[in-house]
Coordinates of C-alpha atoms and ligand atoms in Angstrom, one line a residue:
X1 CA 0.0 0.0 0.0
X2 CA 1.1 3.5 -0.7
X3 CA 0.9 6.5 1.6
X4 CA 1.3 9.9 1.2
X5 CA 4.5 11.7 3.3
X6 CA 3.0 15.6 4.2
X7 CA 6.5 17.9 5.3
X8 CA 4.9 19.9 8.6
X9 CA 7.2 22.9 9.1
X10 CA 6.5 24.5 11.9
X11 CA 7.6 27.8 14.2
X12 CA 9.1 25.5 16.8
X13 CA 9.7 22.1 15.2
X14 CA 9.9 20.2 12.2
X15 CA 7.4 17.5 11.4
X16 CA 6.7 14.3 9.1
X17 CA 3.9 12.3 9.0
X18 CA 2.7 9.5 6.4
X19 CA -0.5 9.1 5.6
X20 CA -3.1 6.3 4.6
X21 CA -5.8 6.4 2.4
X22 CA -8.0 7.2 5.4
X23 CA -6.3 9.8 6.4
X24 CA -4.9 8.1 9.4
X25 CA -0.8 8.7 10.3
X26 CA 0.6 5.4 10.1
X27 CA 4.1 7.1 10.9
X28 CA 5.4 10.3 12.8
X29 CA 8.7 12.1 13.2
X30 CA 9.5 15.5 15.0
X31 CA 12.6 17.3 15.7
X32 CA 12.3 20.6 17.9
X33 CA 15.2 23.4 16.7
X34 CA 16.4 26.4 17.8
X35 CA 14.8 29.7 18.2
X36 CA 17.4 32.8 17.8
X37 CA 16.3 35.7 19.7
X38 CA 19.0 38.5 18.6
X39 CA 17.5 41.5 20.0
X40 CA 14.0 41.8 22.4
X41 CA 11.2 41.7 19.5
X42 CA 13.5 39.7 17.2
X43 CA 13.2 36.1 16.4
X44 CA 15.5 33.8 13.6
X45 CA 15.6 30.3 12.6
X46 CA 18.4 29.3 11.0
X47 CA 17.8 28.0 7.1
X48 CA 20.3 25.0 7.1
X49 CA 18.5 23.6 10.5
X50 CA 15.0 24.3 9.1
X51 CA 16.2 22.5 6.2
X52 CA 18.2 19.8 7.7
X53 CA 16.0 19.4 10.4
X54 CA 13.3 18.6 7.7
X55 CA 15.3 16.5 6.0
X56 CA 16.3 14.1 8.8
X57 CA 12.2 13.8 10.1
X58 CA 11.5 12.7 6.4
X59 CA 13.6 9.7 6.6
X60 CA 13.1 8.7 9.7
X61 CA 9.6 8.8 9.3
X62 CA 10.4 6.3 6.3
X63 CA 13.2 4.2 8.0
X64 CA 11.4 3.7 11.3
X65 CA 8.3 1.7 8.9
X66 CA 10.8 0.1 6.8
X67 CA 9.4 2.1 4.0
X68 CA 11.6 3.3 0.8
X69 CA 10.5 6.1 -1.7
X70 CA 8.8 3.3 -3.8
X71 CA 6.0 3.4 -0.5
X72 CA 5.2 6.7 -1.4
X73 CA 2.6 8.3 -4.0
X74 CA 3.7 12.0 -3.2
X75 CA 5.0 14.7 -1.1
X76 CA 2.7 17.7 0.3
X77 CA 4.7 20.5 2.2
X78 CA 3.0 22.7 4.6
X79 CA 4.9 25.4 6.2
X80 CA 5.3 28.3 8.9
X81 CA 4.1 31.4 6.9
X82 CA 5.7 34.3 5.9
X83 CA 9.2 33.9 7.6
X84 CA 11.6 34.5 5.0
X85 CA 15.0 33.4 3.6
X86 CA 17.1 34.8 0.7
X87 CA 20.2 33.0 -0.8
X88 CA 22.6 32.8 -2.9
X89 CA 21.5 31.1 -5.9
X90 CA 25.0 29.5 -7.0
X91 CA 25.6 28.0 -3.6
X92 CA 22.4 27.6 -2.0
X93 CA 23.7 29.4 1.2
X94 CA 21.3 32.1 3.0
X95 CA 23.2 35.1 3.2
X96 CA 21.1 35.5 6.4
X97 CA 19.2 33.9 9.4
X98 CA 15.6 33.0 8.2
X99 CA 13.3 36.2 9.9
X100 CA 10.4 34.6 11.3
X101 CA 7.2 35.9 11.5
X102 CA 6.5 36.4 14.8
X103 CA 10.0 39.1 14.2
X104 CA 8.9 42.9 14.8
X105 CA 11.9 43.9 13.8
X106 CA 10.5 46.5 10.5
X107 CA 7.4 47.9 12.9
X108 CA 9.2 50.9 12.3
X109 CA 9.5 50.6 8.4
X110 CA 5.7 49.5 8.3
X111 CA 4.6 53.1 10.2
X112 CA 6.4 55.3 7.7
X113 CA 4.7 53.3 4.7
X114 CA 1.8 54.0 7.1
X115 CA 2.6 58.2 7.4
X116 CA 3.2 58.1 3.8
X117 CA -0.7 56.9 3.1
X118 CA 0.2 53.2 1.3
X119 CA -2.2 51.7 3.9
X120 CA -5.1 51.4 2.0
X121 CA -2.7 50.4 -1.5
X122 CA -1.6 47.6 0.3
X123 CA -5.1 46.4 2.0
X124 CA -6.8 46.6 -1.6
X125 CA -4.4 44.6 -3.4
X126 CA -2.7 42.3 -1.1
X127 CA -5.7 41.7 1.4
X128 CA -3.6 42.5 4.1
X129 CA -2.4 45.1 6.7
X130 CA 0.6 47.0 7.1
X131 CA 2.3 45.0 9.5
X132 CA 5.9 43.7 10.4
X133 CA 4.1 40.5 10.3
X134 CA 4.4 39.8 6.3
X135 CA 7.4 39.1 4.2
X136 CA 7.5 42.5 2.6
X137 CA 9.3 44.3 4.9
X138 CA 11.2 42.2 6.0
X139 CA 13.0 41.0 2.4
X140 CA 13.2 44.6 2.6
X141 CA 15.2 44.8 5.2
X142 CA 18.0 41.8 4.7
X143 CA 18.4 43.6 1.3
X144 CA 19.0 46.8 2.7
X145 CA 21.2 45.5 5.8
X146 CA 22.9 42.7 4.7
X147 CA 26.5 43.6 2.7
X148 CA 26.3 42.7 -0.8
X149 CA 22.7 41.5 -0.8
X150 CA 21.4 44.5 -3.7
X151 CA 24.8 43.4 -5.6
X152 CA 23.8 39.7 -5.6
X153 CA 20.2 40.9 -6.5
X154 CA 21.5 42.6 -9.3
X155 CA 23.5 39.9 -10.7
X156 CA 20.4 37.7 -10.9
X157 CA 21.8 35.5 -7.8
X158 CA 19.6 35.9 -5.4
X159 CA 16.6 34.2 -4.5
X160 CA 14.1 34.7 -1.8
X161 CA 11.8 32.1 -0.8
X162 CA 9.1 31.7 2.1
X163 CA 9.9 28.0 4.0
X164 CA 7.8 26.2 1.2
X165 CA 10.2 27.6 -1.4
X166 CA 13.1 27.0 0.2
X167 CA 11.9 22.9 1.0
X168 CA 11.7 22.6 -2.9
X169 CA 14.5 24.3 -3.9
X170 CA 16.6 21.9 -1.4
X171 CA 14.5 19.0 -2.0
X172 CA 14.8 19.3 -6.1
X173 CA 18.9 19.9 -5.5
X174 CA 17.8 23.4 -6.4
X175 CA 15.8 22.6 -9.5
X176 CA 12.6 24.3 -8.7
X177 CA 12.2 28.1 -7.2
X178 CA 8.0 27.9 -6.9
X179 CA 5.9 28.9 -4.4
X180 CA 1.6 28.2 -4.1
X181 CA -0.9 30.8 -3.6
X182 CA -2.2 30.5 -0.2
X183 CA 2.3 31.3 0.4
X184 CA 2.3 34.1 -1.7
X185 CA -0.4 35.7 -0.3
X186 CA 1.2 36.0 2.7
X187 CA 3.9 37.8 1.6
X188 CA 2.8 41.2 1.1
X189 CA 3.8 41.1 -2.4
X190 CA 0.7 39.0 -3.9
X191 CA -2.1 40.8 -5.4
X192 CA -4.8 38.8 -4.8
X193 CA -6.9 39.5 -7.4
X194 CA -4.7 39.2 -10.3
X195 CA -2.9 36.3 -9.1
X196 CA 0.5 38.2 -10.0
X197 CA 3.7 39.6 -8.3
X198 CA 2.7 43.2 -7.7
X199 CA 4.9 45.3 -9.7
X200 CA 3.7 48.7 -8.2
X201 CA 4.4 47.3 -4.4
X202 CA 7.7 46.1 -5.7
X203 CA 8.6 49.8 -6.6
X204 CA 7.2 51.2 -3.5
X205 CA 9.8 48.8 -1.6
X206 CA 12.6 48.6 -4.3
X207 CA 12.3 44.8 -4.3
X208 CA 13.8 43.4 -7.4
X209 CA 11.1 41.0 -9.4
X210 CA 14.0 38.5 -10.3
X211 CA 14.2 37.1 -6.8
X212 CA 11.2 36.4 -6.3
X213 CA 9.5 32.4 -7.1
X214 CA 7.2 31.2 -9.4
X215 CA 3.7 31.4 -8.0
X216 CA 1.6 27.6 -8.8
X217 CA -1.3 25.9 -7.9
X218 CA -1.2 24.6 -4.1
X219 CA -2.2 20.8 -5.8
X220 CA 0.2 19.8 -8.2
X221 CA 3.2 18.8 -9.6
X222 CA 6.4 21.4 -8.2
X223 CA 9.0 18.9 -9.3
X224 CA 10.6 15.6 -8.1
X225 CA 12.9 15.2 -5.1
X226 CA 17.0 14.4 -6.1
X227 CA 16.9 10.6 -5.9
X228 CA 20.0 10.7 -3.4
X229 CA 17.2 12.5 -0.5
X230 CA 15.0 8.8 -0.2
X231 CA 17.0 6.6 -2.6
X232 CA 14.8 7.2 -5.7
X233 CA 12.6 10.7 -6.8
X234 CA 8.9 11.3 -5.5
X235 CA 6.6 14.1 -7.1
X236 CA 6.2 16.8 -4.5
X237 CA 2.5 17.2 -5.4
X238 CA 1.3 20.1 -2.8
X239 CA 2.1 23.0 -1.1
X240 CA 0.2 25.3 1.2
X241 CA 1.0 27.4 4.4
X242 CA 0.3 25.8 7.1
X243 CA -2.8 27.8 8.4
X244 CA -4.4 27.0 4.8
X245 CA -3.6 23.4 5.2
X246 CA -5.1 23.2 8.5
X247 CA -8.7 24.6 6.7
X248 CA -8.3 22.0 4.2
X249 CA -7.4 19.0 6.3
X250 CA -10.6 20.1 8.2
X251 CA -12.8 19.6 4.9
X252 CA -13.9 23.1 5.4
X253 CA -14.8 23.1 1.8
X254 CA -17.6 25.1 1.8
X255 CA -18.1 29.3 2.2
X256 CA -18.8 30.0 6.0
X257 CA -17.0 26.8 7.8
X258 CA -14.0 27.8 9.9
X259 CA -11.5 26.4 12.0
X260 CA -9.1 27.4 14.3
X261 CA -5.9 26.2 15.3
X262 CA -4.1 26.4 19.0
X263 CA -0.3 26.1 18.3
X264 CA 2.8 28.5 18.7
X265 CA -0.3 31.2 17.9
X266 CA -3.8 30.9 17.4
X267 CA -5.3 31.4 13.2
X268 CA -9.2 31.2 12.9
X269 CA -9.6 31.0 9.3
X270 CA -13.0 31.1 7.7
X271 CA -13.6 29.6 3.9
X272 CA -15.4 32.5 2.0
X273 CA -15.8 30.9 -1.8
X274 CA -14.5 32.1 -4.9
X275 CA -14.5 35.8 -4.2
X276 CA -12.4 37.9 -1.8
X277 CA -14.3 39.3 1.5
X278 CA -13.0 42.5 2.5
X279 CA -12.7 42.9 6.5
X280 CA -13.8 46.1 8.4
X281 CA -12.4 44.6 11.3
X282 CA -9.1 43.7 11.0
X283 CA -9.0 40.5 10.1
X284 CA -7.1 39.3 6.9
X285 CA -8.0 38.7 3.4
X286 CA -5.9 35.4 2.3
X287 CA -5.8 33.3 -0.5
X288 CA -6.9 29.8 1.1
X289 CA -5.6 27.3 -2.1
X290 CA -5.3 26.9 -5.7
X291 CA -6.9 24.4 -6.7
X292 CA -8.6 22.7 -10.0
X293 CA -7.9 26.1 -12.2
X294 CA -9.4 28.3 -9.7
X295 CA -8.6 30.2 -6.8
X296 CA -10.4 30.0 -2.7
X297 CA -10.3 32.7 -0.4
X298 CA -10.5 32.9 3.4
X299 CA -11.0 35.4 5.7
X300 CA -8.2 35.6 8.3
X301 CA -8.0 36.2 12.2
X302 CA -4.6 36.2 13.5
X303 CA -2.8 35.7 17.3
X304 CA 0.7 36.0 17.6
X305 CA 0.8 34.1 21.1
X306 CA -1.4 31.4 21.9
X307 CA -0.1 27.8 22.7
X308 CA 3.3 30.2 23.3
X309 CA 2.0 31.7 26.5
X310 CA 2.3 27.9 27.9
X311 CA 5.6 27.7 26.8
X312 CA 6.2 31.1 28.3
X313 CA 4.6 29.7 32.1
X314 CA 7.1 26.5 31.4
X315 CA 10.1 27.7 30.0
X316 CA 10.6 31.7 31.7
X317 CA 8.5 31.1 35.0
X318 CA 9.0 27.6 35.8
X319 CA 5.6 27.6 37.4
X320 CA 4.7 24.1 34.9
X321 CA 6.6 21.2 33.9
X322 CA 4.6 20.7 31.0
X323 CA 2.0 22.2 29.1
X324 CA -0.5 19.2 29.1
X325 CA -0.6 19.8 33.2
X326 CA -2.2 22.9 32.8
X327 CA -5.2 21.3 32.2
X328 CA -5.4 19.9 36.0
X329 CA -4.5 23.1 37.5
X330 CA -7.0 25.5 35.8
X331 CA -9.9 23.2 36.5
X332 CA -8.9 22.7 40.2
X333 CA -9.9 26.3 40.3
X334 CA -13.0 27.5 39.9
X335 CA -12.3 30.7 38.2
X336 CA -9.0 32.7 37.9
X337 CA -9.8 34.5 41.1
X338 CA -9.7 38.0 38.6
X339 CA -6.6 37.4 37.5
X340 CA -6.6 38.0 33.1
X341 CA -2.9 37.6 31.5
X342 CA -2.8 39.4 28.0
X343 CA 0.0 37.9 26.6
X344 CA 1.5 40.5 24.2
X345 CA 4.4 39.5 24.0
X346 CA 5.5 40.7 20.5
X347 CA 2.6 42.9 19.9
X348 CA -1.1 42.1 19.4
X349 CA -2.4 40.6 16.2
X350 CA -5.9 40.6 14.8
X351 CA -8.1 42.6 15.5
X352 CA -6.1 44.7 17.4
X353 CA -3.1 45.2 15.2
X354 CA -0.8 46.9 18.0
X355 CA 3.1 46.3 17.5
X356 CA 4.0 48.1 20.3
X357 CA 1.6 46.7 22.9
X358 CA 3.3 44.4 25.7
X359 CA 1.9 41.5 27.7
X360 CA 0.5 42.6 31.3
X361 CA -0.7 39.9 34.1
X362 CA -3.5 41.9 35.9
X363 CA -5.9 41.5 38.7
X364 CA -3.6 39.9 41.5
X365 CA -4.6 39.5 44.8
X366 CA -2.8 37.5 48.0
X367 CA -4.9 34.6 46.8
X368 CA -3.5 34.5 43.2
X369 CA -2.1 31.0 42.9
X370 CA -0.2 29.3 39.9
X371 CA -3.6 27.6 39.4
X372 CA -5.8 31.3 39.1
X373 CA -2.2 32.0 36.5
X374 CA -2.0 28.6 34.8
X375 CA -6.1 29.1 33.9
X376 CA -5.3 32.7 32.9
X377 CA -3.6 31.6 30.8
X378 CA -5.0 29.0 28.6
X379 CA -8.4 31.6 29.0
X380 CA -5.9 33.9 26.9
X381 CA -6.0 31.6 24.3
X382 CA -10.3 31.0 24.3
X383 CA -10.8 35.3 25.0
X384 CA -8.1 35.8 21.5
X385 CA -10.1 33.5 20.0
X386 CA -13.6 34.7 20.5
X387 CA -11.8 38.4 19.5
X388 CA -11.4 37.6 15.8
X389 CA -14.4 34.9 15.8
X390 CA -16.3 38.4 16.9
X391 CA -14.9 40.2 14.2
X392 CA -15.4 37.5 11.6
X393 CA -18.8 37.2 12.2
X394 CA -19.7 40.6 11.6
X395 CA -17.8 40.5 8.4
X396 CA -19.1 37.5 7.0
X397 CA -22.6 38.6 8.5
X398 CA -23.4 35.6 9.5
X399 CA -23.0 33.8 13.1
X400 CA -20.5 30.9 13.0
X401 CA -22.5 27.5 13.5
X402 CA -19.9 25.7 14.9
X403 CA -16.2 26.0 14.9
X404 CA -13.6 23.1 13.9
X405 CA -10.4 23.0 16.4
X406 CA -7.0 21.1 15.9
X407 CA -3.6 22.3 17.1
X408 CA -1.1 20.8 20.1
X409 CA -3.1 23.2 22.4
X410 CA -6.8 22.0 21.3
X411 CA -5.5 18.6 23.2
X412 CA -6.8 20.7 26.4
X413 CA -10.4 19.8 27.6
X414 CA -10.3 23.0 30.1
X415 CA -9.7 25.1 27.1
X416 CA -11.9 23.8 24.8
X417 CA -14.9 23.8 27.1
X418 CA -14.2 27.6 27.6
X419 CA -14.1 28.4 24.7
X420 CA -17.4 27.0 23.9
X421 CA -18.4 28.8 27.0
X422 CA -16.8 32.0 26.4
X423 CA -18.3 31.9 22.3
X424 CA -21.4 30.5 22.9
X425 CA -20.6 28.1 19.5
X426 CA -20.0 24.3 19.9
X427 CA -16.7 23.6 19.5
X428 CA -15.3 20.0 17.7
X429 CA -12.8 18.2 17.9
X430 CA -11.9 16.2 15.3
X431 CA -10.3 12.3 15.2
X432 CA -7.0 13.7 14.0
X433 CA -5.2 16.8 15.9
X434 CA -2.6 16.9 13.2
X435 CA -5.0 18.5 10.6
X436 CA -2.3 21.1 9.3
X437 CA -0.1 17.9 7.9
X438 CA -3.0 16.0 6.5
X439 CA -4.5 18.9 4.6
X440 CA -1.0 19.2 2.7
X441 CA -1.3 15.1 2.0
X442 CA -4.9 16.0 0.8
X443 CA -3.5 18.5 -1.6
X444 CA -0.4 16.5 -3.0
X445 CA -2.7 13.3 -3.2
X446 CA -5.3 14.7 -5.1
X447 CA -2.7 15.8 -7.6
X448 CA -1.5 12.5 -7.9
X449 CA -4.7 10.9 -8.0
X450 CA -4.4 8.9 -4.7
X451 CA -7.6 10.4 -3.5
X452 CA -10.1 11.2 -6.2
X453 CA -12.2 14.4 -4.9
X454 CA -13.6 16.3 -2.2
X455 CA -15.9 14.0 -1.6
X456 CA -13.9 11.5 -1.0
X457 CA -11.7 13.4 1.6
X458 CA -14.9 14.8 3.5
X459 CA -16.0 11.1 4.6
X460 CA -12.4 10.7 5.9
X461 CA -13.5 13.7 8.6
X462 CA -15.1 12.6 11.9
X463 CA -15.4 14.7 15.4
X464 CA -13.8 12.9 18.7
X465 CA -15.6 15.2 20.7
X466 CA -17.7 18.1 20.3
X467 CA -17.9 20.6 23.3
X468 CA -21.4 22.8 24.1
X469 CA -21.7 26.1 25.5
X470 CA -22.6 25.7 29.4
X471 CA -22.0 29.0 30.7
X472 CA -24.5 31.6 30.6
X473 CA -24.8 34.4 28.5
X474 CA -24.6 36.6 31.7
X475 CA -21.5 35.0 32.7
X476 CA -19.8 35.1 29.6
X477 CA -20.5 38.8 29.2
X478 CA -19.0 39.4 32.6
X479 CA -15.2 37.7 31.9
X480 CA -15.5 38.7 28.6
X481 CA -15.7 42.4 30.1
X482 CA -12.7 42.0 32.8
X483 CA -10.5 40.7 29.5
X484 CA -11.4 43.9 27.3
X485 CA -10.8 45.8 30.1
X486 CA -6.9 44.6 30.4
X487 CA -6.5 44.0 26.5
X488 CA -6.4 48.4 27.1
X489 CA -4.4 48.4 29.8
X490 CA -1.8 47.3 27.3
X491 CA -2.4 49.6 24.1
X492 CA -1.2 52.1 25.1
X493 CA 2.2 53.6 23.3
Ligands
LIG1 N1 -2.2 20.1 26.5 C1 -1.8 21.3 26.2 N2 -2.4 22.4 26.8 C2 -2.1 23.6 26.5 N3 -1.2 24.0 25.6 C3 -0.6 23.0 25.0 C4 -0.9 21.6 25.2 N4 -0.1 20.8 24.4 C5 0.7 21.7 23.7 N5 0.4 23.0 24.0 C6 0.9 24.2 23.4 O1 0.7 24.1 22.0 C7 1.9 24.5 21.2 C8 2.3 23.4 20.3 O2 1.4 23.2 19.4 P1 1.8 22.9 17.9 O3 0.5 22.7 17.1 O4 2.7 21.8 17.8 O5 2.5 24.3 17.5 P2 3.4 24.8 16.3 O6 2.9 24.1 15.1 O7 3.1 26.3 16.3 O8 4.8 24.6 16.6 C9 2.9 24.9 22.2 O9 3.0 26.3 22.3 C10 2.4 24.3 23.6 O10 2.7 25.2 24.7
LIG2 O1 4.1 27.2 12.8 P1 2.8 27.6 13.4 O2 1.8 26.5 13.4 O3 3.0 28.3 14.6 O4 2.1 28.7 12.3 C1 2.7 29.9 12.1 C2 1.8 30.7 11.1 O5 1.9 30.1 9.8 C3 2.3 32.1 11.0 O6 1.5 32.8 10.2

């Protein structure tokens, strides 16, 4: 039997995971790598580790099956979005760290754009907002700080690549330079309704056109992996960014089903059909896939720290060994005795949009526990959440019926049953957590013809467990009030 092996690169680790027909993982490998913090507000990877890292999963995930390359229909790639590498095209060396998404390091560069009046330039055609957050500015800025980057440019040797790019490019010995749509739309480059690299936005940064990678479908053929990588080639089949993968490995084929994801951050995305949807509430305008000649959208609500806020309790605080225990200690409390963390770290996403906002723990009192803290916290992640899924409703006009979860995080009972409280929506959660990898399988194995259509994929989707609002409207209202209240405390300049 064949399987299908989806490439999960993620913020904090690298993933592989082979797939069956059913959509079950019949094999999983993981490698965590570093995270290079330079500066406060700054965050790297480093390209050869994402790469390497990658790599070494893949064939593990192979070996530890005793499967070869001859086991395996096709390769789907799903990636962190946005973060951004550019190398040198002759050697295939980065000429710098990879800048991650989460790095604020061009919040400056993305107010003068601001002061100059591009705002509203760059919401039309790109669907997005002037934020640090996209690749834009920050391409912009290794080409304007790294020496001999412009030369390099110039010569026709450089390349810039989100992490989907720069998989293929390794995994095709440097063959293919291609990105998908639901990628390029992240980068801040992508007009979305031309489906082109937007020459007008590359004048307005001075970004050359020749780095930049050819833009495909997110299901089909990118190229074939050098034989040397698994012993023999296989067709890399699909690519989409990891958010987008997670929308389609939910079967949220149709306009007005969502899902959210609890990882490093927190992305409720919403399908909204063949059209864009523009927000009046900050949320984002993405392209969701290309697929079958034509174009999805989605409508986009972003968090920056979600699932990180755990880490943040484990790693800096030390009050947790491990962030399935929170679980236990926020429901042996029966509220957070006042206590709301905002956890703004590197800013606040959708639908605030505030770079320059910093996390705040607020409401302490002599009771305050590591319980009242450890609850706070996950409630962070559930109050985000019903933010943007407040925002998105008014945009789409419609209330949300119910609301698909997946994610490491959405492994939390507590948090899932608050947020159902806290939304007044049923939340589900389906068979398979690991949604984001098997929406990439979906895509490279409808390419190949290992799964035949929608159809087919929808039957593979089944709810574990489905969690129904409890609280009352009253009480909901009342926390919901307390978190507004310290979400100001921290806007201000
Ligand atoms: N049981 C849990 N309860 C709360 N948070 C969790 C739990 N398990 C994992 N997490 C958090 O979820 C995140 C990992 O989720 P994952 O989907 O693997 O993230 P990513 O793809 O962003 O690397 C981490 O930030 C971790 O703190
Ligand atoms: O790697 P994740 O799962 O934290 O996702 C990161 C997002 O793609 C950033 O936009």
């Amino acid at each position: 039997m064949q399987y299908i092996m989806s490439l999960d690169q993620g913020t904090t680790s690298s993933r592989c995971i082979l797939f069956d027909k059913n959509g079950a993982a019949v094999s999983t490998a993981q490698k965590e790598y570093r995270q290079i913090y330079p500066q406060p507000g700054w965050v790297e990877h480093d390209p050869m580790e994402i790469w390497q890292s990658q790599l070494e999963v893949a064939q593990k995930a192979l070996e530890q099956k005793g499967l070869t390359a001859a086991d395996i229909a096709a390769i789907g790639i799903t990636n962190q979005r946005e973060t951004t590498i550019l190398w040198d095209k002759r050697t295939g060396k980065p000429i710098y760290n990879a800048i991650v998404w989460q790095c604020r390091r061009t919040a400056e560069d993305c107010e003068e754009l601001a002061k100059k009046g591009y705002t509203d330039l760059f919401r039309e055609k790109t669907g997005l907002l002037l934020d640090a957050y996209f690749s834009a500015t920050k391409i912009r800025w290794v080409l304007n700080h790294v020496e001999g980057a412009r030369k390099l440019a110039e010569e026709g040797n450089l390349l810039f690549g989100t992490v989907d790019t720069w998989l293929i490019w390794n995994l095709t010995g440097g063959q293919v330079h291609a990105t998908d749509y639901s990628n390029a739309s992240r980068t801040m480059l992508f007009n979305i309704h031309t489906l082109q690299w937007d020459t007008e936005i590359l004048d307005i940064l001075d970004i050359p056109p020749s780095i930049l990678p050819k833009v495909m479908p997110s299901s089909g053929v990118f190229g074939q992996t050098l034989p040397f990588h698994f012993g023999a080639p296989i067709p890399i089949a699909g690519a989409a960014g990891d958010q987008q993968s997670a929308l389609f490995g939910q079967a949220c084929f149709t306009p007005g089903s969502a899902k959210n994801t609890y990882g490093t951050g927190c992305f409720l995305l919403m399908h909204t059909g063949d059209a864009p949807v523009a927000s009046k509430n900050g949320l984002l305008t993405t392209i969701a896939w290309g697929l079958d000649g034509k174009v999805t959208y989605a409508l986009e609500g972003s968090v920056f720290v979600a699932g990180a806020a755990i880490q943040w309790l484990r790693d800096e605080l030390k009050l947790i060994g491990s962030a399935p225990e929170t679980e236990e200690l926020a429901m042996s409390v029966p509220d957070t005795c006042g206590v709301y963390l905002v956890p703004a770290f590197v800013g606040l996403g959708a639908p605030y949009w505030a770079p320059y906002a910093r996390g705040i723990l607020t409401g302490l009192t002599r009771g305050a526990n590591r319980n009242h803290i450890a609850r706070a916290a996950l409630e962070s992640m559930a109050y985000q959440t019903y933010d943007v899924l407040h925002a998105m409703e008014e945009d789409a006009g419609i209330p949300l019926a119910e609301l698909r979860v997946d994610g490491g995080a959405a492994a939390n009972n507590f948090l899932l049953q608050f947020q159902a409280d806290i939304t007044g929506v049923p939340v589900l959660r389906p068979k398979t957590l690991e949604t984001t990898a098997l929406g990439a399988a979906y895509l490279a194995g409808l390419a190949v013809g290992y799964w035949k259509d929608l159809s087919e994929i929808r039957r593979n989707w089944g709810v574990s467990h489905a969690y129904s609002p409890k609280a009352s409207k009253e009480e909901a209202a009342e926390k919901l009030e307390g978190w507004q209240k310290a979400v100001r405390q921290t806007l201000t300049k």
